[in-house]
Amino acid sequence: MPVMADPASTGQSADTVEAKIARALSAGPPDITQDATVAEMGPHGAMTVLRKGSNDWTCVPGNLDGVGIPPMYEDSVAVQWNRDRDEGKPGPTTKVPGIEYMLAGATQRSDSDPFDKTDPPIKIGPHWMILWPFDPKTSGLPTVHKATGACIMYAGTPWAHVHLMGAP
Protein backbone atom coordinates (compact mmCIF):
# COMPACT_ATOMS: atom_id res chain seq x y z
CA MET A 1 0.00 0.00 0.00
CA PRO A 2 1.39 3.49 -0.88
CA VAL A 3 2.56 5.68 1.98
CA MET A 4 0.29 8.68 2.54
CA ALA A 5 1.61 11.95 3.92
CA ASP A 6 -0.54 13.78 6.45
CA PRO A 7 -1.79 16.93 4.65
CA ALA A 8 -2.42 18.69 7.97
CA SER A 9 1.21 18.31 9.01
CA THR A 10 2.76 19.19 5.65
CA GLY A 11 0.41 21.81 4.26
CA GLN A 12 0.30 19.69 1.10
CA SER A 13 -2.38 17.65 -0.61
CA ALA A 14 -2.91 14.05 0.48
CA ASP A 15 -0.88 12.60 -2.42
CA THR A 16 1.11 9.45 -1.91
CA VAL A 17 4.79 9.95 -1.15
CA GLU A 18 5.55 8.23 -4.47
CA ALA A 19 3.34 10.73 -6.36
CA LYS A 20 5.03 13.66 -4.61
CA ILE A 21 8.48 12.31 -5.46
CA ALA A 22 7.51 11.85 -9.13
CA ARG A 23 6.06 15.38 -9.30
CA ALA A 24 9.16 16.85 -7.64
CA LEU A 25 11.51 15.03 -10.03
CA SER A 26 9.55 16.39 -13.02
CA ALA A 27 10.85 19.89 -12.20
CA GLY A 28 14.49 19.31 -13.14
CA PRO A 29 16.82 17.67 -15.64
CA PRO A 30 16.79 13.87 -15.09
CA ASP A 31 20.59 13.56 -15.14
CA ILE A 32 20.73 15.65 -11.94
CA THR A 33 17.39 14.83 -10.28
CA GLN A 34 18.26 11.13 -10.10
CA ASP A 35 20.62 11.88 -7.18
CA ALA A 36 18.70 14.76 -5.59
CA THR A 37 17.03 14.88 -2.21
CA VAL A 38 13.25 15.17 -2.45
CA ALA A 39 11.65 17.15 0.35
CA GLU A 40 8.56 19.20 1.01
CA MET A 41 8.05 22.31 3.05
CA GLY A 42 5.66 22.19 5.96
CA PRO A 43 3.40 25.07 6.95
CA HIS A 44 6.03 26.61 9.25
CA GLY A 45 9.09 26.23 6.99
CA ALA A 46 10.23 22.84 8.27
CA MET A 47 11.45 20.50 5.53
CA THR A 48 10.34 16.87 5.52
CA VAL A 49 12.68 14.62 3.52
CA LEU A 50 10.74 12.21 1.29
CA ARG A 51 13.85 10.71 -0.33
CA LYS A 52 17.47 11.27 0.67
CA GLY A 53 19.81 12.21 -2.16
CA SER A 54 23.57 12.30 -2.66
CA ASN A 55 24.14 15.63 -4.42
CA ASP A 56 23.66 19.33 -3.52
CA TRP A 57 20.19 19.59 -5.07
CA THR A 58 16.69 19.43 -3.60
CA CYS A 59 13.46 18.74 -5.48
CA VAL A 60 10.15 19.78 -3.96
CA PRO A 61 6.73 18.60 -5.15
CA GLY A 62 5.04 21.95 -4.58
CA ASN A 63 1.34 22.28 -3.93
CA LEU A 64 -0.77 22.18 -7.08
CA ASP A 65 -3.70 23.69 -5.17
CA GLY A 66 -1.79 26.95 -4.61
CA VAL A 67 -0.45 29.77 -6.78
CA GLY A 68 3.31 30.21 -6.77
CA ILE A 69 3.97 26.81 -5.16
CA PRO A 70 5.12 24.74 -8.17
CA PRO A 71 7.29 21.64 -8.26
CA MET A 72 10.86 22.94 -8.29
CA TYR A 73 14.41 21.75 -8.29
CA GLU A 74 16.95 23.89 -6.45
CA ASP A 75 20.61 23.97 -5.56
CA SER A 76 21.43 24.77 -1.91
CA VAL A 77 21.80 28.50 -2.69
CA ALA A 78 18.32 28.60 -4.25
CA VAL A 79 16.89 26.82 -1.19
CA GLN A 80 18.29 29.63 1.00
CA TRP A 81 17.16 32.36 -1.45
CA ASN A 82 13.58 31.04 -1.35
CA ARG A 83 13.63 30.58 2.42
CA ASP A 84 14.76 34.23 2.80
CA ARG A 85 11.91 35.43 0.55
CA ASP A 86 9.32 33.22 2.28
CA GLU A 87 10.44 34.60 5.65
CA GLY A 88 9.92 38.17 4.37
CA LYS A 89 13.56 39.22 4.64
CA PRO A 90 14.41 42.51 2.91
CA GLY A 91 16.66 40.65 0.45
CA PRO A 92 18.44 37.33 -0.05
CA THR A 93 21.28 36.49 2.32
CA THR A 94 23.06 34.42 -0.33
CA LYS A 95 26.50 35.51 -1.52
CA VAL A 96 26.69 33.56 -4.79
CA PRO A 97 24.18 32.85 -7.60
CA GLY A 98 21.73 29.99 -7.23
CA ILE A 99 20.05 27.84 -9.87
CA GLU A 100 16.42 26.76 -9.82
CA TYR A 101 14.43 24.72 -12.34
CA MET A 102 10.66 24.63 -12.84
CA LEU A 103 10.55 22.39 -15.89
CA ALA A 104 7.00 21.25 -15.05
CA GLY A 105 5.80 24.88 -15.35
CA ALA A 106 4.40 27.15 -12.66
CA THR A 107 1.91 29.83 -11.76
CA GLN A 108 2.70 33.23 -10.28
CA ARG A 109 0.89 36.50 -9.76
CA SER A 110 3.39 39.09 -10.99
CA ASP A 111 6.57 39.63 -12.99
CA SER A 112 7.41 42.70 -10.89
CA ASP A 113 6.29 42.11 -7.27
CA PRO A 114 7.73 39.07 -5.46
CA PHE A 115 5.14 39.42 -2.68
CA ASP A 116 1.96 39.90 -4.78
CA LYS A 117 -0.85 37.80 -3.32
CA THR A 118 -3.86 39.37 -5.04
CA ASP A 119 -3.42 39.61 -8.83
CA PRO A 120 -4.90 36.80 -10.95
CA PRO A 121 -2.61 33.81 -11.54
CA ILE A 122 -0.29 33.84 -14.56
CA LYS A 123 0.51 30.42 -16.03
CA ILE A 124 4.15 29.96 -17.05
CA GLY A 125 5.60 27.12 -19.09
CA PRO A 126 8.77 25.20 -18.31
CA HIS A 127 11.62 27.49 -17.25
CA TRP A 128 14.71 27.87 -15.10
CA MET A 129 16.28 30.74 -13.20
CA ILE A 130 19.61 32.18 -12.16
CA LEU A 131 18.98 33.66 -8.73
CA TRP A 132 21.21 36.68 -8.49
CA PRO A 133 20.33 40.41 -8.52
CA PHE A 134 20.39 41.19 -12.25
CA ASP A 135 19.55 44.65 -13.61
CA PRO A 136 17.57 44.99 -16.86
CA LYS A 137 19.38 48.25 -17.69
CA THR A 138 22.81 46.60 -17.74
CA SER A 139 21.68 43.24 -19.15
CA GLY A 140 19.38 44.54 -21.89
CA LEU A 141 16.78 41.94 -20.97
CA PRO A 142 13.04 42.74 -20.79
CA THR A 143 11.12 42.74 -17.51
CA VAL A 144 8.11 40.71 -18.64
CA HIS A 145 8.34 37.03 -19.51
CA LYS A 146 7.29 35.66 -22.89
CA ALA A 147 6.82 32.12 -24.16
CA THR A 148 10.52 31.97 -25.15
CA GLY A 149 13.70 33.80 -24.21
CA ALA A 150 14.90 35.40 -21.00
CA CYS A 151 13.75 38.27 -18.82
CA ILE A 152 14.54 39.89 -15.49
CA MET A 153 11.85 38.97 -13.02
CA TYR A 154 11.17 41.31 -10.06
CA ALA A 155 13.39 44.04 -11.57
CA GLY A 156 14.27 46.86 -9.20
CA THR A 157 13.87 44.68 -6.11
CA PRO A 158 16.50 42.73 -4.17
CA TRP A 159 14.78 39.61 -5.54
CA ALA A 160 15.52 40.39 -9.23
CA HIS A 161 16.80 37.38 -11.15
CA VAL A 162 17.12 35.98 -14.67
CA HIS A 163 14.14 33.91 -15.77
CA LEU A 164 14.78 31.67 -18.83
CA MET A 165 11.93 29.96 -20.64
CA GLY A 166 12.37 26.35 -21.74
CA ALA A 167 14.82 23.69 -20.64
CA PRO A 168 18.54 24.49 -20.49
Coordinates of N, CA, C and O in Angstrom, one line a residue:
M1 N 0.8 -1.2 0.0 CA 0.0 0.0 0.0 C 0.9 1.2 0.0 O 1.9 1.3 0.7
P2 N 0.6 2.3 -0.8 CA 1.4 3.5 -0.9 C 1.4 4.2 0.5 O 0.4 4.2 1.2
V3 N 2.5 4.9 0.8 CA 2.6 5.7 2.0 C 1.8 7.0 1.7 O 2.0 7.6 0.7
M4 N 1.0 7.4 2.7 CA 0.3 8.7 2.5 C 0.9 9.7 3.5 O 1.1 9.4 4.7
A5 N 1.2 10.9 3.0 CA 1.6 12.0 3.9 C 0.4 12.6 4.6 O -0.7 12.6 4.0
D6 N 0.5 13.1 5.7 CA -0.5 13.8 6.4 C -0.6 15.2 6.0 O 0.3 16.0 6.2
P7 N -1.7 15.6 5.2 CA -1.8 16.9 4.7 C -1.8 18.0 5.7 O -1.4 19.1 5.5
A8 N -2.4 17.7 6.9 CA -2.4 18.7 8.0 C -1.0 19.0 8.5 O -0.7 20.2 8.8
S9 N -0.1 18.1 8.5 CA 1.2 18.3 9.0 C 2.1 18.9 8.0 O 3.1 19.5 8.3
T10 N 1.9 18.7 6.7 CA 2.8 19.2 5.7 C 2.3 20.4 4.9 O 3.0 21.0 4.2
G11 N 1.0 20.7 5.0 CA 0.4 21.8 4.3 C 0.2 21.4 2.8 O 0.0 22.3 2.0
Q12 N 0.4 20.2 2.5 CA 0.3 19.7 1.1 C -1.0 18.9 0.9 O -1.6 18.5 1.9
S13 N -1.3 18.5 -0.3 CA -2.4 17.7 -0.6 C -2.1 16.2 -0.1 O -0.9 15.9 0.2
A14 N -3.1 15.4 -0.1 CA -2.9 14.1 0.5 C -2.4 13.1 -0.6 O -2.9 12.0 -0.7
D15 N -1.5 13.5 -1.4 CA -0.9 12.6 -2.4 C -0.1 11.5 -1.7 O 0.4 11.7 -0.6
T16 N 0.2 10.4 -2.4 CA 1.1 9.4 -1.9 C 2.5 10.0 -1.9 O 2.8 11.0 -2.7
V17 N 3.4 9.5 -1.1 CA 4.8 10.0 -1.2 C 5.4 9.7 -2.5 O 6.1 10.5 -3.1
E18 N 5.0 8.6 -3.1 CA 5.5 8.2 -4.5 C 5.1 9.3 -5.5 O 5.9 9.7 -6.4
A19 N 3.8 9.7 -5.4 CA 3.3 10.7 -6.4 C 4.1 12.1 -6.1 O 4.4 12.8 -7.1
K20 N 4.3 12.4 -4.9 CA 5.0 13.7 -4.6 C 6.5 13.6 -5.1 O 7.0 14.6 -5.7
I21 N 7.1 12.5 -5.0 CA 8.5 12.3 -5.5 C 8.5 12.4 -7.0 O 9.3 13.2 -7.6
A22 N 7.6 11.8 -7.7 CA 7.5 11.8 -9.1 C 7.3 13.3 -9.6 O 7.9 13.8 -10.5
R23 N 6.4 14.0 -8.9 CA 6.1 15.4 -9.3 C 7.3 16.3 -9.1 O 7.6 17.1 -9.9
A24 N 8.0 16.1 -7.9 CA 9.2 16.9 -7.6 C 10.2 16.6 -8.7 O 10.9 17.5 -9.2
L25 N 10.5 15.4 -9.1 CA 11.5 15.0 -10.0 C 11.2 15.6 -11.4 O 12.1 15.8 -12.2
S26 N 9.9 15.8 -11.7 CA 9.6 16.4 -13.0 C 10.0 17.8 -13.2 O 10.0 18.4 -14.3
A27 N 10.5 18.5 -12.1 CA 10.9 19.9 -12.2 C 12.3 20.1 -12.7 O 12.6 21.2 -13.1
G28 N 13.1 19.1 -12.7 CA 14.5 19.3 -13.1 C 15.0 18.3 -14.2 O 14.3 17.4 -14.5
P29 N 16.2 18.6 -14.7 CA 16.8 17.7 -15.6 C 17.1 16.3 -15.0 O 17.7 16.2 -13.9
P30 N 16.7 15.2 -15.7 CA 16.8 13.9 -15.1 C 18.2 13.5 -14.7 O 18.4 12.7 -13.7
D31 N 19.2 14.0 -15.5 CA 20.6 13.6 -15.1 C 21.0 14.1 -13.8 O 22.0 13.6 -13.2
I32 N 20.4 15.1 -13.3 CA 20.7 15.6 -11.9 C 19.7 15.2 -10.9 O 20.1 14.9 -9.8
T33 N 18.4 15.2 -11.3 CA 17.4 14.8 -10.3 C 17.5 13.4 -9.8 O 17.1 13.1 -8.6
Q34 N 18.1 12.5 -10.5 CA 18.3 11.1 -10.1 C 19.0 11.0 -8.8 O 18.7 10.1 -8.0
D35 N 19.9 11.9 -8.4 CA 20.6 11.9 -7.2 C 20.2 13.0 -6.2 O 20.9 13.2 -5.2
A36 N 19.1 13.7 -6.4 CA 18.7 14.8 -5.6 C 17.9 14.3 -4.4 O 17.2 13.3 -4.4
T37 N 17.9 15.1 -3.3 CA 17.0 14.9 -2.2 C 15.7 15.4 -2.6 O 15.6 16.4 -3.3
V38 N 14.6 14.7 -2.2 CA 13.3 15.2 -2.4 C 12.7 15.5 -1.1 O 12.7 14.7 -0.2
A39 N 12.2 16.7 -0.9 CA 11.6 17.2 0.3 C 10.5 18.1 0.1 O 10.3 18.6 -1.0
E40 N 9.6 18.2 1.1 CA 8.6 19.2 1.0 C 8.6 20.1 2.2 O 9.0 19.7 3.3
M41 N 8.1 21.3 2.0 CA 8.0 22.3 3.1 C 6.7 22.2 3.8 O 5.7 22.1 3.2
G42 N 6.8 22.2 5.1 CA 5.7 22.2 6.0 C 5.1 23.6 6.1 O 5.7 24.6 5.6
P43 N 4.0 23.8 6.8 CA 3.4 25.1 6.9 C 4.2 26.1 7.7 O 4.0 27.3 7.6
H44 N 5.2 25.7 8.5 CA 6.0 26.6 9.3 C 7.5 26.6 8.8 O 8.4 26.9 9.6
G45 N 7.8 26.2 7.5 CA 9.1 26.2 7.0 C 10.0 25.0 7.3 O 11.1 25.0 6.8
A46 N 9.4 24.0 8.0 CA 10.2 22.8 8.3 C 10.2 21.9 7.0 O 9.2 21.8 6.4
M47 N 11.4 21.4 6.7 CA 11.5 20.5 5.5 C 11.3 19.1 6.0 O 12.0 18.6 6.9
T48 N 10.5 18.3 5.3 CA 10.3 16.9 5.5 C 11.0 16.2 4.3 O 10.5 16.4 3.2
V49 N 12.0 15.3 4.6 CA 12.7 14.6 3.5 C 11.8 13.4 3.1 O 11.5 12.6 4.0
L50 N 11.5 13.3 1.8 CA 10.7 12.2 1.3 C 11.7 11.2 0.7 O 11.3 10.0 0.6
R51 N 12.8 11.6 0.2 CA 13.8 10.7 -0.3 C 15.2 11.4 -0.2 O 15.4 12.5 -0.6
K52 N 16.1 10.7 0.5 CA 17.5 11.3 0.7 C 18.3 11.2 -0.6 O 18.2 10.1 -1.3
G53 N 19.0 12.2 -1.0 CA 19.8 12.2 -2.2 C 21.3 12.3 -1.8 O 21.7 12.3 -0.6
S54 N 22.1 12.3 -2.9 CA 23.6 12.3 -2.7 C 24.3 13.5 -3.3 O 25.5 13.5 -3.4
N55 N 23.5 14.5 -3.8 CA 24.1 15.6 -4.4 C 23.6 16.9 -3.7 O 22.9 16.8 -2.7
D56 N 24.0 18.1 -4.2 CA 23.7 19.3 -3.5 C 22.3 19.9 -4.0 O 22.1 21.1 -3.9
W57 N 21.4 19.1 -4.5 CA 20.2 19.6 -5.1 C 19.0 19.0 -4.3 O 19.1 17.9 -3.8
T58 N 17.9 19.8 -4.3 CA 16.7 19.4 -3.6 C 15.5 19.6 -4.6 O 15.4 20.7 -5.2
C59 N 14.7 18.6 -4.7 CA 13.5 18.7 -5.5 C 12.3 18.8 -4.5 O 12.3 18.1 -3.5
V60 N 11.3 19.7 -4.8 CA 10.1 19.8 -4.0 C 8.9 19.6 -4.8 O 8.9 20.1 -6.0
P61 N 7.9 18.9 -4.3 CA 6.7 18.6 -5.2 C 5.8 19.8 -5.3 O 5.0 19.8 -6.2
G62 N 5.9 20.8 -4.5 CA 5.0 21.9 -4.6 C 3.7 21.6 -4.1 O 3.4 20.5 -3.5
N63 N 2.7 22.5 -4.3 CA 1.3 22.3 -3.9 C 0.5 22.8 -5.1 O 0.4 24.0 -5.3
L64 N 0.0 21.8 -5.9 CA -0.8 22.2 -7.1 C -2.1 22.9 -6.8 O -2.7 23.5 -7.7
D65 N -2.5 23.0 -5.5 CA -3.7 23.7 -5.2 C -3.4 25.2 -4.9 O -4.3 25.9 -4.7
G66 N -2.2 25.6 -4.9 CA -1.8 27.0 -4.6 C -1.2 27.6 -5.8 O -0.8 27.0 -6.8
V67 N -1.1 29.0 -5.8 CA -0.5 29.8 -6.8 C 1.0 30.1 -6.3 O 1.1 30.5 -5.1
G68 N 1.9 29.9 -7.2 CA 3.3 30.2 -6.8 C 3.9 29.1 -5.9 O 4.9 29.4 -5.2
I69 N 3.4 27.9 -6.0 CA 4.0 26.8 -5.2 C 4.2 25.6 -6.1 O 3.7 24.5 -5.9
P70 N 5.0 25.8 -7.2 CA 5.1 24.7 -8.2 C 6.2 23.7 -7.7 O 7.0 23.9 -6.8
P71 N 6.2 22.5 -8.4 CA 7.3 21.6 -8.3 C 8.5 22.4 -8.7 O 8.5 23.1 -9.7
M72 N 9.6 22.3 -7.9 CA 10.9 22.9 -8.3 C 12.1 22.1 -7.9 O 11.9 21.2 -7.0
Y73 N 13.2 22.5 -8.5 CA 14.4 21.7 -8.3 C 15.5 22.8 -8.1 O 15.7 23.7 -8.9
E74 N 16.1 22.8 -6.9 CA 17.0 23.9 -6.4 C 18.3 23.4 -6.0 O 18.4 22.4 -5.3
D75 N 19.3 24.2 -6.2 CA 20.6 24.0 -5.6 C 20.5 24.6 -4.2 O 19.5 25.2 -3.8
S76 N 21.5 24.3 -3.3 CA 21.4 24.8 -1.9 C 21.3 26.3 -1.8 O 20.7 26.8 -0.9
V77 N 21.9 27.0 -2.7 CA 21.8 28.5 -2.7 C 20.4 28.9 -3.0 O 19.8 29.8 -2.3
A78 N 19.7 28.3 -3.9 CA 18.3 28.6 -4.2 C 17.4 28.3 -3.1 O 16.4 29.0 -2.8
V79 N 17.7 27.2 -2.4 CA 16.9 26.8 -1.2 C 16.9 28.0 -0.2 O 15.9 28.4 0.3
Q80 N 18.2 28.5 0.1 CA 18.3 29.6 1.0 C 17.6 30.9 0.5 O 16.9 31.6 1.2
W81 N 17.8 31.2 -0.8 CA 17.2 32.4 -1.4 C 15.6 32.3 -1.2 O 15.0 33.3 -0.8
N82 N 15.0 31.2 -1.5 CA 13.6 31.0 -1.4 C 13.2 31.1 0.1 O 12.1 31.7 0.4
R83 N 13.9 30.5 1.0 CA 13.6 30.6 2.4 C 13.7 32.0 2.9 O 12.8 32.5 3.6
D84 N 14.7 32.8 2.4 CA 14.8 34.2 2.8 C 13.5 35.0 2.3 O 12.9 35.8 3.1
R85 N 13.1 34.8 1.1 CA 11.9 35.4 0.5 C 10.7 35.0 1.3 O 9.8 35.9 1.7
D86 N 10.5 33.7 1.6 CA 9.3 33.2 2.3 C 9.3 33.8 3.7 O 8.2 33.9 4.3
E87 N 10.4 34.0 4.3 CA 10.4 34.6 5.7 C 10.3 36.1 5.7 O 10.3 36.7 6.7
G88 N 10.1 36.7 4.5 CA 9.9 38.2 4.4 C 11.1 39.0 4.6 O 11.0 40.2 5.0
K89 N 12.3 38.4 4.4 CA 13.6 39.2 4.6 C 13.6 40.3 3.6 O 13.1 40.2 2.5
P90 N 14.3 41.4 3.9 CA 14.4 42.5 2.9 C 15.1 42.2 1.6 O 15.0 42.8 0.6
G91 N 15.9 41.1 1.6 CA 16.7 40.6 0.4 C 17.3 39.3 0.7 O 17.3 38.9 1.9
P92 N 17.8 38.6 -0.3 CA 18.4 37.3 -0.1 C 19.7 37.5 0.7 O 20.4 38.5 0.6
T93 N 20.0 36.5 1.5 CA 21.3 36.5 2.3 C 22.4 35.7 1.6 O 23.5 35.6 2.1
T94 N 22.1 35.2 0.4 CA 23.1 34.4 -0.3 C 24.2 35.3 -0.9 O 23.9 36.5 -1.2
K95 N 25.3 34.8 -1.0 CA 26.5 35.5 -1.5 C 27.0 35.1 -2.9 O 27.9 35.6 -3.4
V96 N 26.4 34.1 -3.5 CA 26.7 33.6 -4.8 C 25.4 33.3 -5.5 O 24.3 33.1 -4.9
P97 N 25.4 33.2 -6.9 CA 24.2 32.9 -7.6 C 23.7 31.4 -7.3 O 24.4 30.5 -7.0
G98 N 22.4 31.3 -7.4 CA 21.7 30.0 -7.2 C 21.0 29.6 -8.5 O 20.8 30.5 -9.4
I99 N 20.7 28.4 -8.7 CA 20.0 27.8 -9.9 C 18.8 27.1 -9.4 O 18.8 26.4 -8.4
E100 N 17.7 27.4 -10.1 CA 16.4 26.8 -9.8 C 15.7 26.4 -11.1 O 15.7 27.2 -12.1
Y101 N 15.2 25.2 -11.2 CA 14.4 24.7 -12.3 C 13.0 24.6 -12.0 O 12.6 24.1 -10.9
M102 N 12.1 24.9 -12.9 CA 10.7 24.6 -12.8 C 10.2 24.1 -14.2 O 9.4 24.7 -14.9
L103 N 10.8 22.9 -14.6 CA 10.6 22.4 -15.9 C 9.2 21.8 -16.0 O 8.8 21.4 -17.2
A104 N 8.4 21.7 -15.0 CA 7.0 21.3 -15.1 C 6.1 22.5 -15.2 O 4.8 22.3 -15.2
G105 N 6.6 23.7 -15.3 CA 5.8 24.9 -15.3 C 5.5 25.4 -14.0 O 5.8 24.8 -13.0
A106 N 4.7 26.5 -13.9 CA 4.4 27.2 -12.7 C 3.3 28.1 -12.8 O 2.8 28.4 -14.0
T107 N 2.8 28.7 -11.8 CA 1.9 29.8 -11.8 C 2.5 30.9 -10.8 O 3.3 30.6 -9.9
Q108 N 2.2 32.1 -11.1 CA 2.7 33.2 -10.3 C 1.7 34.3 -10.4 O 0.8 34.3 -11.3
R109 N 1.8 35.4 -9.7 CA 0.9 36.5 -9.8 C 1.5 37.7 -10.4 O 0.7 38.6 -10.9
S110 N 2.8 37.9 -10.5 CA 3.4 39.1 -11.0 C 4.8 38.9 -11.5 O 5.5 38.0 -11.0
D111 N 5.2 39.6 -12.5 CA 6.6 39.6 -13.0 C 7.4 40.7 -12.2 O 8.6 40.7 -12.4
S112 N 6.7 41.6 -11.5 CA 7.4 42.7 -10.9 C 7.4 42.7 -9.4 O 8.3 43.3 -8.8
D113 N 6.4 42.1 -8.7 CA 6.3 42.1 -7.3 C 6.4 40.7 -6.7 O 5.5 39.9 -6.8
P114 N 7.5 40.4 -6.0 CA 7.7 39.1 -5.5 C 6.8 38.7 -4.3 O 6.7 37.5 -4.0
F115 N 6.0 39.7 -3.8 CA 5.1 39.4 -2.7 C 3.7 39.6 -3.0 O 2.8 39.6 -2.1
D116 N 3.3 39.7 -4.3 CA 2.0 39.9 -4.8 C 1.1 38.7 -4.4 O 1.5 37.6 -4.8
K117 N 0.0 38.9 -3.7 CA -0.8 37.8 -3.3 C -2.3 38.0 -3.8 O -3.2 37.2 -3.5
T118 N -2.5 39.1 -4.6 CA -3.9 39.4 -5.0 C -4.1 39.3 -6.5 O -5.3 39.1 -6.9
D119 N -3.2 39.6 -7.4 CA -3.4 39.6 -8.8 C -3.8 38.2 -9.3 O -3.4 37.2 -8.7
P120 N -4.5 38.1 -10.4 CA -4.9 36.8 -11.0 C -3.6 36.0 -11.3 O -2.6 36.5 -11.7
P121 N -3.7 34.7 -11.2 CA -2.6 33.8 -11.5 C -2.2 33.9 -13.0 O -3.0 34.1 -13.9
I122 N -0.9 33.9 -13.2 CA -0.3 33.8 -14.6 C 0.3 32.4 -14.7 O 1.1 32.0 -13.9
K123 N -0.1 31.7 -15.8 CA 0.5 30.4 -16.0 C 1.8 30.6 -16.8 O 1.8 31.4 -17.8
I124 N 2.8 29.9 -16.4 CA 4.1 30.0 -17.0 C 4.6 28.5 -17.4 O 4.4 27.6 -16.6
G125 N 5.1 28.4 -18.6 CA 5.6 27.1 -19.1 C 6.9 26.7 -18.4 O 7.4 27.4 -17.5
P126 N 7.5 25.6 -18.9 CA 8.8 25.2 -18.3 C 9.8 26.3 -18.4 O 9.9 27.0 -19.4
H127 N 10.6 26.5 -17.3 CA 11.6 27.5 -17.2 C 12.6 27.2 -16.2 O 12.5 26.2 -15.4
W128 N 13.7 28.0 -16.1 CA 14.7 27.9 -15.1 C 15.2 29.3 -14.8 O 14.9 30.2 -15.5
M129 N 15.9 29.4 -13.7 CA 16.3 30.7 -13.2 C 17.7 30.8 -12.7 O 18.2 29.8 -12.1
I130 N 18.3 31.9 -12.8 CA 19.6 32.2 -12.2 C 19.3 33.2 -11.1 O 18.9 34.3 -11.4
L131 N 19.4 32.8 -9.9 CA 19.0 33.7 -8.7 C 20.2 34.5 -8.3 O 21.0 34.1 -7.5
W132 N 20.2 35.7 -8.8 CA 21.2 36.7 -8.5 C 20.6 38.0 -8.9 O 19.9 38.1 -9.9
P133 N 21.0 39.1 -8.2 CA 20.3 40.4 -8.5 C 20.8 41.0 -9.9 O 21.7 41.8 -9.9
F134 N 20.1 40.7 -10.9 CA 20.4 41.2 -12.3 C 19.6 42.5 -12.5 O 18.5 42.7 -11.9
D135 N 20.2 43.4 -13.3 CA 19.5 44.7 -13.6 C 19.2 44.7 -15.1 O 20.1 44.5 -15.9
P136 N 17.9 45.0 -15.4 CA 17.6 45.0 -16.9 C 18.3 46.1 -17.6 O 18.5 45.9 -18.8
K137 N 18.7 47.2 -17.0 CA 19.4 48.3 -17.7 C 20.8 47.8 -18.2 O 21.2 48.2 -19.2
T138 N 21.5 47.0 -17.4 CA 22.8 46.6 -17.7 C 22.8 45.3 -18.5 O 23.7 45.0 -19.3
S139 N 21.7 44.5 -18.4 CA 21.7 43.2 -19.1 C 21.0 43.4 -20.5 O 21.2 42.5 -21.4
G140 N 20.1 44.4 -20.7 CA 19.4 44.5 -21.9 C 18.2 43.6 -22.0 O 17.5 43.6 -23.0
L141 N 17.9 42.9 -20.9 CA 16.8 41.9 -21.0 C 15.5 42.6 -20.6 O 15.5 43.6 -19.8
P142 N 14.3 42.2 -21.1 CA 13.0 42.7 -20.8 C 12.7 42.4 -19.4 O 13.3 41.6 -18.7
T143 N 11.6 43.0 -18.9 CA 11.1 42.7 -17.5 C 9.8 42.0 -17.5 O 9.2 41.9 -16.4
V144 N 9.3 41.5 -18.6 CA 8.1 40.7 -18.6 C 8.4 39.4 -19.4 O 9.0 39.5 -20.5
H145 N 8.0 38.3 -18.8 CA 8.3 37.0 -19.5 C 7.5 36.8 -20.7 O 6.4 37.4 -20.8
K146 N 8.0 36.1 -21.7 CA 7.3 35.7 -22.9 C 7.4 34.1 -23.0 O 8.0 33.5 -22.2
A147 N 6.8 33.6 -24.0 CA 6.8 32.1 -24.2 C 8.2 31.6 -24.4 O 8.5 30.4 -24.1
T148 N 9.1 32.4 -24.9 CA 10.5 32.0 -25.1 C 11.4 33.1 -24.7 O 11.0 34.3 -24.6
G149 N 12.7 32.8 -24.5 CA 13.7 33.8 -24.2 C 13.9 34.0 -22.7 O 13.4 33.2 -21.9
A150 N 14.6 35.1 -22.4 CA 14.9 35.4 -21.0 C 14.3 36.8 -20.6 O 14.1 37.6 -21.5
C151 N 14.2 37.0 -19.3 CA 13.8 38.3 -18.8 C 14.3 38.4 -17.4 O 14.8 37.5 -16.8
I152 N 14.2 39.6 -16.9 CA 14.5 39.9 -15.5 C 13.2 39.9 -14.7 O 12.4 40.8 -15.0
M153 N 13.0 39.0 -13.8 CA 11.9 39.0 -13.0 C 12.1 39.8 -11.7 O 13.2 39.7 -11.2
Y154 N 11.1 40.5 -11.3 CA 11.2 41.3 -10.1 C 12.2 42.4 -10.1 O 12.9 42.7 -9.2
A155 N 12.4 43.0 -11.3 CA 13.4 44.0 -11.6 C 13.2 45.2 -10.6 O 12.1 45.5 -10.2
G156 N 14.3 45.7 -10.1 CA 14.3 46.9 -9.2 C 14.1 46.5 -7.8 O 14.0 47.3 -6.9
T157 N 14.0 45.2 -7.5 CA 13.9 44.7 -6.1 C 15.1 43.9 -5.8 O 15.8 43.4 -6.7
P158 N 15.4 43.6 -4.5 CA 16.5 42.7 -4.2 C 16.3 41.3 -4.7 O 17.2 40.5 -4.7
W159 N 15.1 41.0 -5.1 CA 14.8 39.6 -5.5 C 14.9 39.5 -7.1 O 14.5 38.4 -7.6
A160 N 15.4 40.5 -7.8 CA 15.5 40.4 -9.2 C 16.4 39.2 -9.6 O 17.4 38.9 -8.9
H161 N 16.0 38.5 -10.7 CA 16.8 37.4 -11.2 C 16.5 37.1 -12.6 O 15.5 37.6 -13.1
V162 N 17.3 36.3 -13.3 CA 17.1 36.0 -14.7 C 16.2 34.8 -14.7 O 16.4 33.8 -14.1
H163 N 15.2 34.9 -15.6 CA 14.1 33.9 -15.8 C 14.2 33.5 -17.2 O 14.1 34.3 -18.1
L164 N 14.6 32.2 -17.5 CA 14.8 31.7 -18.8 C 13.7 30.6 -19.2 O 13.6 29.6 -18.5
M165 N 13.0 30.9 -20.2 CA 11.9 30.0 -20.6 C 12.5 28.7 -21.4 O 13.5 28.9 -22.1
G166 N 11.9 27.6 -21.1 CA 12.4 26.3 -21.7 C 13.4 25.6 -20.9 O 13.8 26.1 -19.8
A167 N 13.8 24.5 -21.3 CA 14.8 23.7 -20.6 C 16.2 24.2 -21.0 O 16.4 24.6 -22.2
P168 N 17.2 24.1 -20.1 CA 18.5 24.5 -20.5 C 19.2 23.6 -21.5 O 18.8 22.5 -21.7

